Coordinates of C-alpha atoms in Angstrom, one line a residue:
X1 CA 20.4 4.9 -5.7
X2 CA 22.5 5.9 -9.0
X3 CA 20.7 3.5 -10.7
X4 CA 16.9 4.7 -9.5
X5 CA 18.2 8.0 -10.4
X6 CA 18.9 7.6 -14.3
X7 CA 16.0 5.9 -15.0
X8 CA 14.0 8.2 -13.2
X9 CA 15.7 11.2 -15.6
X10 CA 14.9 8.5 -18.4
X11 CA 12.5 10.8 -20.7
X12 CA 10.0 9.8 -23.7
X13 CA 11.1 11.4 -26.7
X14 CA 7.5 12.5 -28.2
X15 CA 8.2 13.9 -31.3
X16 CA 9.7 9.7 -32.4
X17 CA 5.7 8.6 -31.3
X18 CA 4.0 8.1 -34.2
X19 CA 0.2 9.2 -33.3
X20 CA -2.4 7.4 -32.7
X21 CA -5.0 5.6 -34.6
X22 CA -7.4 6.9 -32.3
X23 CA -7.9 10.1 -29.9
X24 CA -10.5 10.6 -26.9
X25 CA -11.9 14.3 -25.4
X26 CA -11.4 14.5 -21.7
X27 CA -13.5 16.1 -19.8
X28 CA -12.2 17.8 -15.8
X29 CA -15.9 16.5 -14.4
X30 CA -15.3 13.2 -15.3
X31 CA -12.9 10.4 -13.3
X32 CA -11.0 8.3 -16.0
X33 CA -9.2 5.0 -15.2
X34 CA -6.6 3.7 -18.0
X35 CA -6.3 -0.3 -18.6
X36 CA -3.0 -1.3 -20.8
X37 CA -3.2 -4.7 -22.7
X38 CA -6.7 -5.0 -21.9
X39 CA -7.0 -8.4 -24.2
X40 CA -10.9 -9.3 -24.7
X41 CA -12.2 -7.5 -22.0
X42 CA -12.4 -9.3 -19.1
X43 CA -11.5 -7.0 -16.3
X44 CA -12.1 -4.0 -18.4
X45 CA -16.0 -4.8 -18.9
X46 CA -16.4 -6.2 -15.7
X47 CA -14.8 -2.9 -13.8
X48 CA -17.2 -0.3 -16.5
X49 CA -20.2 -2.5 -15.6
X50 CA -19.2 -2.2 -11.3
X51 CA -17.5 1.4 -11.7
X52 CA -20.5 3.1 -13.8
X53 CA -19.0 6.5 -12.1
X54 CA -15.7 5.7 -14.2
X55 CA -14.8 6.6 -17.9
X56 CA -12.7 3.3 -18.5
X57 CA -10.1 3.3 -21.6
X58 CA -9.0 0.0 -22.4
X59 CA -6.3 -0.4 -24.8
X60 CA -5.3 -3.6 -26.7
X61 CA -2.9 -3.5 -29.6
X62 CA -4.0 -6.7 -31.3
X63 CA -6.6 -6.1 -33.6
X64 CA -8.5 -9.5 -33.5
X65 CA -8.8 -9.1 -29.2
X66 CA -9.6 -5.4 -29.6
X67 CA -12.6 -6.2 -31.7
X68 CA -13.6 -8.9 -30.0
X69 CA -13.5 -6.9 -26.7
X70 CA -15.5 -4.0 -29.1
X71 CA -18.2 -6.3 -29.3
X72 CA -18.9 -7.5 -26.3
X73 CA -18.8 -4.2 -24.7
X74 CA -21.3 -3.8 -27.5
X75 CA -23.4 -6.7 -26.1
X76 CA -23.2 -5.3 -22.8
X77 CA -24.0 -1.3 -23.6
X78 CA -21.5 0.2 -21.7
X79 CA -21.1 3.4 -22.5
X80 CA -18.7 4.4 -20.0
X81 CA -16.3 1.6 -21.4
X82 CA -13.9 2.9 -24.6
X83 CA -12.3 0.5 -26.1
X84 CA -8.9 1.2 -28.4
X85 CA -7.3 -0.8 -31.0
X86 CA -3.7 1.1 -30.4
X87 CA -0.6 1.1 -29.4
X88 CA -0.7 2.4 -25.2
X89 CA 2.3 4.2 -25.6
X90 CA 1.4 6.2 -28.5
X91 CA -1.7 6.9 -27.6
X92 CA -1.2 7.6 -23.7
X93 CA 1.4 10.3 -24.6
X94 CA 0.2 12.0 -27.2
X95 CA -3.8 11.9 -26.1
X96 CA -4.0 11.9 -22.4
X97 CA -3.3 14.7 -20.3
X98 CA -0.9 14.9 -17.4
X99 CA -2.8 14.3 -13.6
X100 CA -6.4 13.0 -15.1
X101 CA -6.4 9.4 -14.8
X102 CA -8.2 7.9 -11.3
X103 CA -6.8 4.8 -11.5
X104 CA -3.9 2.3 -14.1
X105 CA -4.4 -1.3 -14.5
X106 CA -1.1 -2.9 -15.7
X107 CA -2.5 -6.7 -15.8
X108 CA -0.2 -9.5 -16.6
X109 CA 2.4 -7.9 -19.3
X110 CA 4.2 -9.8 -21.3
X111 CA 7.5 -10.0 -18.8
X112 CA 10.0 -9.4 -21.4
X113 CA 12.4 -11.6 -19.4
X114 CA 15.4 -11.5 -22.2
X115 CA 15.1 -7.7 -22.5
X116 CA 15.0 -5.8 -19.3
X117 CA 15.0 -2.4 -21.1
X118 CA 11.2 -3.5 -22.5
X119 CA 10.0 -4.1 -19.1
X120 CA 7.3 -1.5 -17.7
X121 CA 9.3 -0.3 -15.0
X122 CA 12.6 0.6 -17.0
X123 CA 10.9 2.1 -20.2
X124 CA 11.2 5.8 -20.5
X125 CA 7.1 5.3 -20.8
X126 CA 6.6 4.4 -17.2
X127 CA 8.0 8.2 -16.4
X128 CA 5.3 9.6 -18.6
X129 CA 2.4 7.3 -17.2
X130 CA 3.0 8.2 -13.8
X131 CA 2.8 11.7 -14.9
X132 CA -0.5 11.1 -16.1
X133 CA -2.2 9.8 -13.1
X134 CA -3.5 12.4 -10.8
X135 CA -1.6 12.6 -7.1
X136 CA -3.4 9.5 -4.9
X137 CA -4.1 7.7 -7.9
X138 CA -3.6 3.9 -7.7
X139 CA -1.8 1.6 -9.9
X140 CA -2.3 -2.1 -10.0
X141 CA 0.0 -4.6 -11.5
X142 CA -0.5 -8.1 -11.8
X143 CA 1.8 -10.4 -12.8
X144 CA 3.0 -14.4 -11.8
X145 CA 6.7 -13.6 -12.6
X146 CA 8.3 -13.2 -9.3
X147 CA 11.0 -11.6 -10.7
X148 CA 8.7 -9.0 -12.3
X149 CA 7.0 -7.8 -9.4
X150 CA 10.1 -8.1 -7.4
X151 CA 12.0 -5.5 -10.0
X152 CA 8.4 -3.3 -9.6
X153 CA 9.5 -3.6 -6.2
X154 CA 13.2 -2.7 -6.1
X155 CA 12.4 0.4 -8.3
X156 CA 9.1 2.0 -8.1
X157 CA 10.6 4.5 -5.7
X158 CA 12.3 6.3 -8.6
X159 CA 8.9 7.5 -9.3
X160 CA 6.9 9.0 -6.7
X161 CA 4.6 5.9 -6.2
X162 CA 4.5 4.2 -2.9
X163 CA 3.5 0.7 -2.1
X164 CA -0.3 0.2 -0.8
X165 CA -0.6 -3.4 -1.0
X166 CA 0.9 -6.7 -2.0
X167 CA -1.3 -9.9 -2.4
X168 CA 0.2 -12.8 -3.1
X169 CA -3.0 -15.3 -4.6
X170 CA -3.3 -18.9 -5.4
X171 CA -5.3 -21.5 -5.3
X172 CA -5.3 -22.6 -2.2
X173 CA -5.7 -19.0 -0.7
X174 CA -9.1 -18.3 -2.7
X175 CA -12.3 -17.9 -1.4
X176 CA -14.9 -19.9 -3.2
X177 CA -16.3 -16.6 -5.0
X178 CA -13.1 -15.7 -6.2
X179 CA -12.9 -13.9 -9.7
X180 CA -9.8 -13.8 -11.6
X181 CA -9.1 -10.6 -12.8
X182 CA -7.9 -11.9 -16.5
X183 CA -8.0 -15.0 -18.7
X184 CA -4.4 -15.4 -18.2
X185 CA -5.1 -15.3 -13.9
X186 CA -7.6 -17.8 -14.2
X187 CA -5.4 -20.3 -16.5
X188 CA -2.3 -19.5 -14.2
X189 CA -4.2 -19.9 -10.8
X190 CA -5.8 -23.7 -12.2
X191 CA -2.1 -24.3 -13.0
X192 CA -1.1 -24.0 -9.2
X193 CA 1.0 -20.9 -9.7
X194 CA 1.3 -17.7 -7.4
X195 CA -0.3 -14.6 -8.9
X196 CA 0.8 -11.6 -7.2
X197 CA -0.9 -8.4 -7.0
X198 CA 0.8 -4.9 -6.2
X199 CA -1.2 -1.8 -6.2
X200 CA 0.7 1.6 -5.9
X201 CA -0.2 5.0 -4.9
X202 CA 0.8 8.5 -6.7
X203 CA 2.7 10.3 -4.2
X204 CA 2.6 14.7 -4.2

């Protein structure tokens, strides 16, 4: 419990951020979902094309995926899709506002599993995302480290985020119409491995 406590009381120090490349207006009357590492747009232009009721931010820090996601959101004419070429923590402190965002999507990140201290769950970040999302918001990770989503689970209650769901998916659990949620799922998943999905809600 000492240990869920500390990194709880773990704070981002904003004024070491550097800003972002980019910044976005948000509006009350509009419901905003936030997806980190979004690569070339899989999910995200799949959910902006089903969720046309959404704002979706997608935010990918390498420049050759971002643009490539750009473009096909292009292709597609979403307008309710914004894509950044950024760094997430930089921009999600210093440009989104505390209790606006509907819904997270943390989807396969890189598992960091020689430095704990870079994983999600124990960065002084994960305080300020959860801070972000508005109370009942929902968080999904997805991940096919076992050991990542079993830390997720071990700690998230250091943040007030309770479990809704875990799914553990492979192939031989898949319905025939099955869509993977990311490039890296569907390689994982024809490689026989568990993918495990965890989706959290924001507590009062």
């Amino acid at each position: 419990m000492v240990l869920l406590w500390s990194m709880k009381l773990r704070e981002l120090n904003l004024e070491k951020l550097p800003k972002p490349q980019n910044t976005h207006v948000f509006f009350p009357e509009k419901k905003y979902s936030l997806e980190i590492g979004a690569g070339v747009g899989l999910h995200a232009i799949r959910f902006a094309k089903e969720n046309p009721d959404f704002t979706h931010i997608a935010i990918e820090r390498t420049t050759n995926k971002a643009m490539k996601m750009k473009g096909r959101s292009d292709s597609h004419q979403l307008k309710n899709l914004i894509v950044h070429q950024d760094d997430a923590i930089n921009w999600v402190a210093h440009n989104c506002p505390n209790d606006v965002l509907e819904k997270v999507f943390l989807l396969y990140p890189n598992p960091n599993p020689k430095n704990k201290a870079a994983r999600w769950i124990h960065m002084p970040f994960f305080s300020t995302l959860v801070q972000k999302m508005k109370t009942g918001a929902s968080l999904l990770l997805a991940t096919n480290m076992d050991f990542y989503q079993e830390e997720f689970l071990e700690n998230h209650q250091a943040f007030p985020l309770d479990l809704k769901s875990k799914k553990t998916i492979n192939r031989s659990s898949l319905s025939e119409d099955y869509r993977p949620l990311t490039h890296f799922e569907k390689k994982y998943l024809a490689r026989g491995e568990d993918c495990y999905h965890l989706e959290f809600i924001k507590k009062p």
